[in-house]
Coordinates of C-alpha atoms and ligand atoms in Angstrom, one line a residue:
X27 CA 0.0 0.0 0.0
X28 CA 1.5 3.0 -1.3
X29 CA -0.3 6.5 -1.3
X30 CA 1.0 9.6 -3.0
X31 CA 3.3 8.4 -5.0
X32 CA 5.5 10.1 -7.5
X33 CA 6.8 9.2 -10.4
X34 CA 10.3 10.2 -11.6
X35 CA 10.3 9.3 -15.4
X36 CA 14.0 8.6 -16.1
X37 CA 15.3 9.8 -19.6
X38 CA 18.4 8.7 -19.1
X39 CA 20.8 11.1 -17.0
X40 CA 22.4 11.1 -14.0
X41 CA 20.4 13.5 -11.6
X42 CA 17.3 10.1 -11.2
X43 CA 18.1 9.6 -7.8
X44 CA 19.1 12.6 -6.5
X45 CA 15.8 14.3 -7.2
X46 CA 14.2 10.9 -5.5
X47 CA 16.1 11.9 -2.3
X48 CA 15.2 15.2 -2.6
X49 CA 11.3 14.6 -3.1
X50 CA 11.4 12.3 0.0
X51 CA 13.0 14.0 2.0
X52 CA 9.9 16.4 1.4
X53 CA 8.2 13.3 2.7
X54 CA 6.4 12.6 -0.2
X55 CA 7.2 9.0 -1.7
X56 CA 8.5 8.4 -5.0
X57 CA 9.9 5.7 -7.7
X58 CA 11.9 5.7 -10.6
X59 CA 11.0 4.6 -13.8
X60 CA 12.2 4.3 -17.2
X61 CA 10.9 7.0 -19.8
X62 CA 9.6 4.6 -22.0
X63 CA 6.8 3.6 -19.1
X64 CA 3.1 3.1 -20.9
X65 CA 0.7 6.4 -20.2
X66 CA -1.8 2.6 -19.2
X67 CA 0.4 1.6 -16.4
X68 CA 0.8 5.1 -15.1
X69 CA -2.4 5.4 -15.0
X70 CA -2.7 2.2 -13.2
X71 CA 0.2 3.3 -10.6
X72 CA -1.6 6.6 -10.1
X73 CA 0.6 9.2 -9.0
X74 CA -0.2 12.5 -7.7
X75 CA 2.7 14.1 -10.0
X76 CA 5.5 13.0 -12.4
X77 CA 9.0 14.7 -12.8
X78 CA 10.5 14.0 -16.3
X79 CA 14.6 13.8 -15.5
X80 CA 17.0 13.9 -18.6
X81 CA 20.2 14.5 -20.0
X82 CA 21.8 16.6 -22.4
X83 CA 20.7 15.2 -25.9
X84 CA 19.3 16.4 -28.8
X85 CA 15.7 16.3 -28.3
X86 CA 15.7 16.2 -32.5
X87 CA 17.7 13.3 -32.2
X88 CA 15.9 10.5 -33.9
X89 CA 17.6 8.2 -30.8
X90 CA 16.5 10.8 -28.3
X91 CA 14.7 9.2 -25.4
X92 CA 11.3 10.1 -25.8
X93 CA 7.8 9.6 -23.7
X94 CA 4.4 8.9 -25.1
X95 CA 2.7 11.8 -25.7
X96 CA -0.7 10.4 -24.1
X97 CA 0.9 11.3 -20.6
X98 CA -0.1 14.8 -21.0
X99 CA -3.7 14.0 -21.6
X100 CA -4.0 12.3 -17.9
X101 CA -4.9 15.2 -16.1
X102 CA -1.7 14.6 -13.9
X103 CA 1.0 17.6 -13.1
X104 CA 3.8 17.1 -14.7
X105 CA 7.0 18.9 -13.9
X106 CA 10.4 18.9 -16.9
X107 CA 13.7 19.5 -15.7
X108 CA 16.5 20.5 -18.4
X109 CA 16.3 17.7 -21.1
X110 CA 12.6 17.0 -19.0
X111 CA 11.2 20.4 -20.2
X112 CA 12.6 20.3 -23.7
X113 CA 11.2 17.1 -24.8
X114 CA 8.0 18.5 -23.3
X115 CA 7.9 21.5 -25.6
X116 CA 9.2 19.2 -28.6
X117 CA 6.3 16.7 -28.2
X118 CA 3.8 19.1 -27.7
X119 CA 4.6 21.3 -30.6
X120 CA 7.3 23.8 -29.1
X121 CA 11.0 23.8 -30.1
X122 CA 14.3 23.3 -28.5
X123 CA 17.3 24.4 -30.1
X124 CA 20.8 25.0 -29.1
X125 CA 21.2 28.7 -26.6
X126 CA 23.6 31.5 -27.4
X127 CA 26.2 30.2 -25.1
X128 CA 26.6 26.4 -24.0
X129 CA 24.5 27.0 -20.7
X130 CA 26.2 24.4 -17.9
X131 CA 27.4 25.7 -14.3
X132 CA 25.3 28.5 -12.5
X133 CA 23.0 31.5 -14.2
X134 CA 21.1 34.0 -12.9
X135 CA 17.6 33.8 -13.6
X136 CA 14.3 36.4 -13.3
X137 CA 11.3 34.6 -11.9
X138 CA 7.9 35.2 -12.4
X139 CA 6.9 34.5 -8.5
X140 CA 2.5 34.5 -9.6
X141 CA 3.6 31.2 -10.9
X142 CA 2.5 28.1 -8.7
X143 CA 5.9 26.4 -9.1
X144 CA 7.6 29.7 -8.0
X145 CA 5.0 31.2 -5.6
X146 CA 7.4 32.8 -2.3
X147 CA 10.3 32.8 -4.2
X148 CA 12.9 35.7 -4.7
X149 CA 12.5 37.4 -8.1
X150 CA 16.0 36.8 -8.7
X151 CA 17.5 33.3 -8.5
X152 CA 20.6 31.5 -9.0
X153 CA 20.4 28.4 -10.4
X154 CA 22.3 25.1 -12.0
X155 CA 21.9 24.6 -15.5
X156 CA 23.4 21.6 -17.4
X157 CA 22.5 21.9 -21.0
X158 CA 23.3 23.9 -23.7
X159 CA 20.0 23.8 -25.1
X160 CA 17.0 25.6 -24.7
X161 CA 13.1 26.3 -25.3
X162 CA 13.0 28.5 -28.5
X163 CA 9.2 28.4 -29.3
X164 CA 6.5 27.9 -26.2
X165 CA 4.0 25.3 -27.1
X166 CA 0.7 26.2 -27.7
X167 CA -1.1 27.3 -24.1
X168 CA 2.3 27.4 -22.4
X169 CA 4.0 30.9 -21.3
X170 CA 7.6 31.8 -20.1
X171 CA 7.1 32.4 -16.1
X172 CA 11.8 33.0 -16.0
X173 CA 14.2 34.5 -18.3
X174 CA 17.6 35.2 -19.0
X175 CA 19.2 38.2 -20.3
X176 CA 18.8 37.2 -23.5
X177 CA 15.5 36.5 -23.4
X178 CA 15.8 33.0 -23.5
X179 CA 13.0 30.7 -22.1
X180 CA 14.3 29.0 -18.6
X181 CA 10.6 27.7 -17.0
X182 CA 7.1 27.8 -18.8
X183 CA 3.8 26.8 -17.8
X184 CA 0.6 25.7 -19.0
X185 CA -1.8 26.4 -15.7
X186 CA -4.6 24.8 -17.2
X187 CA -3.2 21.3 -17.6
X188 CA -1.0 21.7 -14.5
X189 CA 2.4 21.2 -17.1
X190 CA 5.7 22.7 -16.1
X191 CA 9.1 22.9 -17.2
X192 CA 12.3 23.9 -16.1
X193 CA 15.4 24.4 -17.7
X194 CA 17.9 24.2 -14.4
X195 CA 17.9 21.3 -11.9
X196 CA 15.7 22.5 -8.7
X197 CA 17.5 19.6 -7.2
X198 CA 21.4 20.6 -6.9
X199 CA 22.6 22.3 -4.4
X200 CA 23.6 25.1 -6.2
X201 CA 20.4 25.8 -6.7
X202 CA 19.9 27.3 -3.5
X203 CA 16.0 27.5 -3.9
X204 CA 15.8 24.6 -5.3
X205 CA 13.6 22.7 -2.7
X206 CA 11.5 25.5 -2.2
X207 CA 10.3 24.9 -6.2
X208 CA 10.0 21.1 -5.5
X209 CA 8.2 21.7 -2.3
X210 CA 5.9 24.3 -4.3
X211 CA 5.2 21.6 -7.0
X212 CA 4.4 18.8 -4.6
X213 CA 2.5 20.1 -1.9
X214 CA 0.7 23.2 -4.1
X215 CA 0.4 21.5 -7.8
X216 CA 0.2 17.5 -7.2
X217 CA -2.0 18.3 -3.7
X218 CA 0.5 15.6 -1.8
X219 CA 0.4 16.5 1.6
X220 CA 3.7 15.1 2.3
X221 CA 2.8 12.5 5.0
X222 CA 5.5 9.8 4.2
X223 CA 7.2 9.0 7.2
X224 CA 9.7 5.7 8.2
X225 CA 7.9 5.3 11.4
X226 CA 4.5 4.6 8.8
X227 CA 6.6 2.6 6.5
X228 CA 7.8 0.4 8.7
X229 CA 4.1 -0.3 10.0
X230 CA 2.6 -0.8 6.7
X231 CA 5.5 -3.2 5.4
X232 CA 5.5 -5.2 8.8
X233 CA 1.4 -5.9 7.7
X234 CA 2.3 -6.3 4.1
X235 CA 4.7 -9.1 4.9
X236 CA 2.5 -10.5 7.6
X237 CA -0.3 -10.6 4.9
X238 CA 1.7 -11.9 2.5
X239 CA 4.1 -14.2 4.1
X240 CA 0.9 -16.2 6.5
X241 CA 2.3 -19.2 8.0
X242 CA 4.9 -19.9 5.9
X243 CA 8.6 -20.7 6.9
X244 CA 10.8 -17.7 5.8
X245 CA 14.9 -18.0 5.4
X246 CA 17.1 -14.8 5.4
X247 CA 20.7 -14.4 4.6
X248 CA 22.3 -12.1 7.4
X249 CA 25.9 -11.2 7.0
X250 CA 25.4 -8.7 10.1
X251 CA 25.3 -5.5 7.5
X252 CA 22.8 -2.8 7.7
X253 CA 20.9 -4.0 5.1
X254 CA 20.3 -7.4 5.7
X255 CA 19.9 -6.6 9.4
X256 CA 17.0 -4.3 9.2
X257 CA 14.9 -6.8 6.7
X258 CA 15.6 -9.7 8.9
X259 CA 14.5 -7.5 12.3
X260 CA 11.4 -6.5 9.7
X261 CA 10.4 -9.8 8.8
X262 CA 10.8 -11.2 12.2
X263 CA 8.7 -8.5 13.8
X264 CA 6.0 -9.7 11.3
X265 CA 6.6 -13.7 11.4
X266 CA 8.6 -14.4 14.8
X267 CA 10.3 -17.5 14.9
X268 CA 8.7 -18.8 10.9
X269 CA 11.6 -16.8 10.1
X270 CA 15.0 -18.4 10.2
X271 CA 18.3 -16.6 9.4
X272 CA 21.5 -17.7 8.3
X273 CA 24.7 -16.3 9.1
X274 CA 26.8 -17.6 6.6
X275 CA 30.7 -17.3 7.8
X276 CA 32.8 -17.5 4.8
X277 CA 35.8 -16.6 6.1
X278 CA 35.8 -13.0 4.9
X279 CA 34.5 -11.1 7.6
X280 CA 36.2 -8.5 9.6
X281 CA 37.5 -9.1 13.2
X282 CA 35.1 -10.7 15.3
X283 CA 32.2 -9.4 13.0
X284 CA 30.8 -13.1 13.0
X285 CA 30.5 -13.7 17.0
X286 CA 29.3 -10.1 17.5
X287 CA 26.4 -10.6 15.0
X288 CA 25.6 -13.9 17.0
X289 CA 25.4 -12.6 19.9
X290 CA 23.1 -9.6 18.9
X291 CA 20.8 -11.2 16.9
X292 CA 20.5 -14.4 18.4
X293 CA 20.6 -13.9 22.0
X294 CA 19.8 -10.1 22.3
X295 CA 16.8 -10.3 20.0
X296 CA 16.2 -13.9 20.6
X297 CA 15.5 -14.3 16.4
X298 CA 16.2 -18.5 15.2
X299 CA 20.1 -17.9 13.8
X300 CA 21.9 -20.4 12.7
X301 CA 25.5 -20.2 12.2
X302 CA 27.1 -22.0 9.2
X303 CA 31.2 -22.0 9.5
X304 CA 31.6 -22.7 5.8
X305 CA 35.3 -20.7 5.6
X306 CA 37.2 -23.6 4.4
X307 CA 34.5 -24.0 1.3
X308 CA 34.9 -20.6 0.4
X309 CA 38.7 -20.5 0.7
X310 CA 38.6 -23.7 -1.5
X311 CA 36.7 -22.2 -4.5
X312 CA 39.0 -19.0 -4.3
X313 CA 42.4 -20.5 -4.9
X314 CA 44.2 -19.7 -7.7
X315 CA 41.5 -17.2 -8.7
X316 CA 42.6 -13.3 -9.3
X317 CA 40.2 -11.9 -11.2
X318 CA 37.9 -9.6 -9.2
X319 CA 34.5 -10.7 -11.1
X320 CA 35.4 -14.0 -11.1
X321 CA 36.0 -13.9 -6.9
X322 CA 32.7 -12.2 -6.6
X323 CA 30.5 -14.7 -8.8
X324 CA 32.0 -17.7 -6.8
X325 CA 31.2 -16.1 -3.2
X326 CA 28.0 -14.8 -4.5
X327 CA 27.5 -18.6 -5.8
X328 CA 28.8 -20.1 -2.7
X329 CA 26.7 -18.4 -0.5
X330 CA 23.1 -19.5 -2.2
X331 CA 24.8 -22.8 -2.2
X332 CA 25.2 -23.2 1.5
X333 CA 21.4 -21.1 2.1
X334 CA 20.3 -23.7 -0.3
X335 CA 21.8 -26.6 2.0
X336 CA 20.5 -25.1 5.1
X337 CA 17.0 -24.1 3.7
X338 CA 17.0 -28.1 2.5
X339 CA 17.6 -29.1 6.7
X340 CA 15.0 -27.0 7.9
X341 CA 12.5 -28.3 5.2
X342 CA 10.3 -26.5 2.7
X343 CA 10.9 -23.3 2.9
X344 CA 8.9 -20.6 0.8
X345 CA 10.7 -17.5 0.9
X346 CA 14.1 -15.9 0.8
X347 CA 14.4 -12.6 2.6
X348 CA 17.4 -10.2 0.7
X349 CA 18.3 -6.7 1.9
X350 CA 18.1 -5.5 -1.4
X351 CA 18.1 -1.7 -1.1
X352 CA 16.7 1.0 -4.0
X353 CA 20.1 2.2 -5.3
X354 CA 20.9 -1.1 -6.1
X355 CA 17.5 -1.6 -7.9
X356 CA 18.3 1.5 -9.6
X357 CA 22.2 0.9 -10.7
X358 CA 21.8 -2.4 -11.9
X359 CA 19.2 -2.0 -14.5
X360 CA 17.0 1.2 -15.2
X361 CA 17.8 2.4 -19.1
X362 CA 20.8 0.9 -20.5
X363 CA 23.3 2.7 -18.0
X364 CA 26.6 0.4 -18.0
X365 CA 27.0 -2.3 -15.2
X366 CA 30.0 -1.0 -13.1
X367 CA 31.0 -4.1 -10.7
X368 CA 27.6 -6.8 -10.6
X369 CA 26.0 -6.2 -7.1
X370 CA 25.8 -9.7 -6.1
X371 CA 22.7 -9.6 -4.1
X372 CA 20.7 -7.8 -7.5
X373 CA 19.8 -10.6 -10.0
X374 CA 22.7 -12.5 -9.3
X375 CA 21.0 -15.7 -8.5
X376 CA 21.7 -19.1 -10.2
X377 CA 18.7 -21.2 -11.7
X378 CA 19.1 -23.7 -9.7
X379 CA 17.8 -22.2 -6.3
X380 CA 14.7 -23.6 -5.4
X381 CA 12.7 -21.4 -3.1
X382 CA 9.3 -20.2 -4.2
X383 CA 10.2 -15.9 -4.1
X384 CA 12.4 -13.6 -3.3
X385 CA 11.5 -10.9 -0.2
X386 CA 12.8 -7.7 -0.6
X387 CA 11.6 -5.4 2.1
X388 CA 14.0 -2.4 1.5
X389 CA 13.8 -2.4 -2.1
X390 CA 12.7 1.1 -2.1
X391 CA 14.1 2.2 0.5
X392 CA 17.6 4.4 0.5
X393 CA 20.3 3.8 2.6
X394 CA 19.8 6.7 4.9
X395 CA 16.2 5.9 5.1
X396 CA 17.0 2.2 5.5
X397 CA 19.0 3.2 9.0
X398 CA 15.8 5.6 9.8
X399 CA 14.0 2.2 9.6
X400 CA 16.4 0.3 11.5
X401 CA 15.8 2.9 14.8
X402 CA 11.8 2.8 13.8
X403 CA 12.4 -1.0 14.3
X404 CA 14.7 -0.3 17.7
X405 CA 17.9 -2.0 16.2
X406 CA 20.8 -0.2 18.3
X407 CA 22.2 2.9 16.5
X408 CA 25.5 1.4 17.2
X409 CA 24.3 -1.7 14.0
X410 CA 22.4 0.9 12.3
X411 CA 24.7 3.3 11.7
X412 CA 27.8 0.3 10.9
X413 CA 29.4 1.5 7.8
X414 CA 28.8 0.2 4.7
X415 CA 30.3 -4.1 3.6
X416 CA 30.2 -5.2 0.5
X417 CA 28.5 -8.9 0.4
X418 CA 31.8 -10.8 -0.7
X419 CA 33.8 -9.0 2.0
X420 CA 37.3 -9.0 2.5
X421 CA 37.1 -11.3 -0.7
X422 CA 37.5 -8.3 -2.8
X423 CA 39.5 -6.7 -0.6
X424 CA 42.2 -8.7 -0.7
X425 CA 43.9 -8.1 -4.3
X426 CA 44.4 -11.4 -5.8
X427 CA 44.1 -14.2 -4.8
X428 CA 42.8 -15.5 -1.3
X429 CA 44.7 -17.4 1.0
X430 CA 43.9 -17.3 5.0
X431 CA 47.5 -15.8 5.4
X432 CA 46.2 -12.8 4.1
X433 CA 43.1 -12.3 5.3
X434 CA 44.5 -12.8 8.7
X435 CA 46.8 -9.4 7.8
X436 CA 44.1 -8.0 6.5
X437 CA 41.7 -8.2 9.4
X438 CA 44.6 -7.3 12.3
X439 CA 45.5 -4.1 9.7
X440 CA 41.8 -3.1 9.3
X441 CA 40.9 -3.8 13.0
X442 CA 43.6 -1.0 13.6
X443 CA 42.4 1.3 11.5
X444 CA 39.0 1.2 12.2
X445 CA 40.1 2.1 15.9
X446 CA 41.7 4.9 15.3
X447 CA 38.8 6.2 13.5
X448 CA 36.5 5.7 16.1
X449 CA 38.2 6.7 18.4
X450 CA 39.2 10.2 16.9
X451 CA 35.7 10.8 15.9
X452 CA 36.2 10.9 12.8
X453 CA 33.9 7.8 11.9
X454 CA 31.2 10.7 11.5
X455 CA 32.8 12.4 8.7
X456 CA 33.8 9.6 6.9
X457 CA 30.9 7.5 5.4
X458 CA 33.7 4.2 4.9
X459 CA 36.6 3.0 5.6
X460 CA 38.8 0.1 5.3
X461 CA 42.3 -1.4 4.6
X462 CA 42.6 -3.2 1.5
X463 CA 46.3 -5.7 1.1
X464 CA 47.8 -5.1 -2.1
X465 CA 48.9 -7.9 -4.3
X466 CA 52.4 -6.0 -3.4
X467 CA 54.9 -6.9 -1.4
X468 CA 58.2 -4.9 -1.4
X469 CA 61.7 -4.2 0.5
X470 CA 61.8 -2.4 3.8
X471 CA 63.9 -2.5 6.8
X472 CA 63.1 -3.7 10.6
X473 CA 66.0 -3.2 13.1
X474 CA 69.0 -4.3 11.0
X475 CA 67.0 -6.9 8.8
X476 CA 65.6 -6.7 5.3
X477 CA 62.6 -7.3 5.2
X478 CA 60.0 -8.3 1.9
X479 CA 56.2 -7.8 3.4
X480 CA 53.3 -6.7 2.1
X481 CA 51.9 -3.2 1.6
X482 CA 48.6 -1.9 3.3
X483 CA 46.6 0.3 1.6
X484 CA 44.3 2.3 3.8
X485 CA 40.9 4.0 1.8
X486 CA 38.4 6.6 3.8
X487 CA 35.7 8.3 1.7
X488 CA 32.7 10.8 1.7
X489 CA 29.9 10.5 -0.1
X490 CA 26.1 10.6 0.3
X491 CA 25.3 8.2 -2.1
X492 CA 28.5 5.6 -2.9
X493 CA 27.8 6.6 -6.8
X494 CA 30.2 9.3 -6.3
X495 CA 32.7 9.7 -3.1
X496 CA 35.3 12.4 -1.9
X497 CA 38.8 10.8 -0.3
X498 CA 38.8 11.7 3.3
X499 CA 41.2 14.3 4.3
X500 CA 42.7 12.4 7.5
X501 CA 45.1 14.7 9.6
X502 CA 48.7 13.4 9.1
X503 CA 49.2 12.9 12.5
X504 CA 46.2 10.6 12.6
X505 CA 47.8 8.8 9.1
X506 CA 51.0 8.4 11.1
X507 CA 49.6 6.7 14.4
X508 CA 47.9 4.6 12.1
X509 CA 50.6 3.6 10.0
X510 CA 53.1 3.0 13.2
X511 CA 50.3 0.9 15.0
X512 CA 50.1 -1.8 11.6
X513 CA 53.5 -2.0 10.9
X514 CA 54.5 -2.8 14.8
X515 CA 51.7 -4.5 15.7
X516 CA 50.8 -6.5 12.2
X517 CA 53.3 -9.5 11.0
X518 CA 53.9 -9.1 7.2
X519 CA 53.3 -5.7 7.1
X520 CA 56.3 -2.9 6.1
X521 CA 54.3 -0.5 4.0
X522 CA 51.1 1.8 4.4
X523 CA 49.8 3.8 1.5
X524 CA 46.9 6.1 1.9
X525 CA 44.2 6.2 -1.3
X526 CA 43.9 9.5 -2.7
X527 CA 41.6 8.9 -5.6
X528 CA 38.0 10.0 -5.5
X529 CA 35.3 8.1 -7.2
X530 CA 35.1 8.6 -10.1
X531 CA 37.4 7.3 -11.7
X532 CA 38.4 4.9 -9.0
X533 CA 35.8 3.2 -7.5
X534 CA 35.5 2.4 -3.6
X535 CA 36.3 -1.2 -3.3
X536 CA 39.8 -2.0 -4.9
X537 CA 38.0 -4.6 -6.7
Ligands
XMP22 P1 32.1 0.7 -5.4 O1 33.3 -0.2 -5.1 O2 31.3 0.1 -6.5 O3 31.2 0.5 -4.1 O4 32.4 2.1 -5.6 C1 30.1 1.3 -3.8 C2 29.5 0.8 -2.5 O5 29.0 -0.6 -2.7 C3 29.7 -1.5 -1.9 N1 29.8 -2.7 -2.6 C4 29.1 -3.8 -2.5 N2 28.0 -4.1 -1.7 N3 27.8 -6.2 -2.6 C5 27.4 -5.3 -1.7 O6 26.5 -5.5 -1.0 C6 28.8 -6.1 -3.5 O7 29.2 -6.9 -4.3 C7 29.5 -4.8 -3.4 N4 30.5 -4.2 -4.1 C8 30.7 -3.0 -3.6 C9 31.0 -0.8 -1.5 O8 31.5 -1.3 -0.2 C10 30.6 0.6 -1.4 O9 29.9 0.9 -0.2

């Protein structure tokens, strides 16, 4: 059950989700779709609004993503932002055509403020643009409510069908009035009243799954991570004990990660957990592998392997819970954007598993708004606030191949560093941060002995949304106490590197 919702039709550019955190954060919820979604089904999904996100084509490109024109005819506001609006003036009669200058950075725009979609703005207002193209001729019933200099056409309107367009994106921040124009078309043109909240969420998806799931015996694959913690608390607030999880131990877990998770979940909020130590199985499939995607299908395969063994002890079982969360959704498959690393908990599933469906509780969810719905569901802030683990953990963080040797390096190095975070304060700057061990190893010097160890590398980002991330700026005195702990306390080690690269082009994870 999903009231107000609105729709985000994706044409392909890069600004999808951050407008969806921006509209819910206005506590209105929203999804994205692809542009090519049928005027029948949105009719059928019945949103309150729709927001037509773009990029920077041609919009008289014969390839140019384009919408079916029966979307206007459904009596539903639309807003256009940049390519959003310009497609909207193409298909309805308008034109779009290149600007005097190529428009991208910040402008200064005059606003008509008796619009609806401006209503208690400042006349004047800076804003983001992206494009060098703009609206040339207004579509019939349509007028110019901001301006340029030049005259050129940055917003229109058509009041009576409730049609809007701008040419800058309300949603960056240098837009600094931006959410004041979303806000404006939510609340005062789509008539949502805003009344999305985690705390309602969290209520309606516990009865969802209750309705759904009735007496049926439910298996969940915990690694201990946000994610999959706050789906398995959510499922077993709805079903109890028909839920069972499984803490698969692989072997590639940080220090102690395994018995902590243990003893939260299984004794603190007495949920069935069984353990499965299955780190020799996992270290057997890795050797002798070095590829990076290859390492992640076989620990992404090795893990339904052993859930499938479990499920197959416990009896039928009907349903697999994953912590599958909305970015995820989002990255590995609306439009034809290009698969980056495969997510292994997103369609990576062999055809061989046997349970009846998949249970994905947080599928729409954010990540921030995930951890909201951790608290809603009293999971300490200490879990819910854990930074970010990739499913095939210190698999892919060790680069090439796998051998317990280095892992055990790996975890006393990380263990270290993660410390000295914490204990600095830092950890609430920095959104993640880890050690990774190079495939290096090179000459160093302890006492009066050569030495040939391996090299640490040590990665700390920010970022709000892990599609793009900032390298931490760590005090140097911090880097050194770091460095001189792992070196002197960590066998093997003689080197510590710090990762300067943002993302892009590097990516978080090494591999
Ligand atoms: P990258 O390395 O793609 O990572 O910049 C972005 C975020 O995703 C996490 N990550 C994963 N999470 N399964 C996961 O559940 C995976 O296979 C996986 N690979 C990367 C990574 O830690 C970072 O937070």
């Amino acid at each position: 059950m999903k009231n107000e919702l609105v729709l985000i039709l994706d044409f392909g550019g890069q600004y999808g989700q951050l407008i969806a955190r921006r509209i819910r954060d206005c506590n209105v919820y929203c999804e994205v779709h692809p542009c090519t979604l049928s005027a029948d089904k949105i009719k059928k999904l019945n949103p309150k609004g729709i927001i037509f996100i773009g990029a920077p084509y041609d919009v008289d490109d014969e390839n140019a993503p384009k919408c079916s024109v029966e979307i206007f005819e459904l009596g539903i506001p639309v807003l256009g932002v940049c390519y959003g609006m310009q497609i909207m003036a193409h298909l309805l009669g308008g034109e779009a055509a290149p600007g005097n200058v190529g428009e991208y950075g910040n402008a200064t725009v005059e606003i008509d403020t008796t619009s609806k979609l401006f209503a208690g703005l400042d006349n004047e207002t800076t804003c983001f643009l992206c494009n060098g193209y703009n609206v040339k001729k207004l579509p019939v019933g349509f007028e110019a409510v901001a301006k340029t200099d030049d005259f050129s056409v940055f917003a229109f309107e058509n009041k009576e069908k409730a049609l809007y367009g701008v040419q800058f994106h309300p949603e960056a921040n240098h837009t600094p009035q931006g959410t004041k124009i979303l806000k404006n078309f939510l609340y005062n043109i789509c008539g949502c009243s805003g009344d999305w909240t985690m705390e309602d969420f969290v209520v309606r998806e516990i009865q969802a799954l209750q309705a759904k799931i009735g007496g049926k015996k439910v298996l969940c694959a915990m690694s201990g991570g946000v994610d999959s913690s706050v789906a398995a608390v959510m499922v077993h607030k709805a079903v109890g004990k028909q839920l069972t999880c499984v803490l698969v131990d692989h072997g590639l877990m940080r220090k102690n990660e395994a018995d902590e998770v243990e003893a939260v979940f299984k004794h603190e909020f007495d949920m069935n957990l069984i353990r499965v130590n299955a780190k020799e199985r996992f270290l057997n499939r890795l050797k002798g592998i070095t590829d990076p995607e290859q390492k992640r299908k076989i620990i992404g395969e090795e893990f339904i392997r052993v859930f499938e063994e479990e499920a197959k002890k416990i009896g039928s079982v009907d349903y697999l819970v994953q912590g599958t969360i909305y970015p995820d959704v989002i990255e590995s498959g609306i439009g034809d954007k290009a698969v980056i690393k495969s997510h292994h908990n997103v369609g990576g599933l062999p055809d061989y598993i046997d349970f009846k469906e998949i249970i994905e509780p947080l599928k729409d969810l954010f990540k921030d708004e995930v951890r909201k719905a951790g608290i809603a569901l009293g999971i300490p802030a200490h879990l819910v606030w854990r930074q970010p683990f990739p499913g095939p953990g210190l698999g892919i963080r060790v680069i090439g191949e796998v051998t317990e040797e280095k892992l055990e390096i790996l975890r006393e190095a990380d263990a270290i560093f993660r410390e000295e975070i914490m204990n600095s304060g830092l950890n609430q700057e920095i959104n993640q941060y880890f050690a990774v061990l190079t495939g290096m190893r090179s000459v160093g010097v302890t006492g009066d002995e050569r030495t040939y160890d391996y090299t640490i590398a040590l990665r700390a980002v920010s970022t709000t949304d892990f599609m793009n991330a900032h390298w931490s700026r760590i005090p140097y005195d911090l880097l050194e106490k770091i460095s001189n702990r792992i070196v002197n306390e960590v066998e093997h080690v003689n080197r510590i590197v710090y990762d300067i690269t943002g993302k892009p082009p590097a990516t978080i994870e090494w591999e």
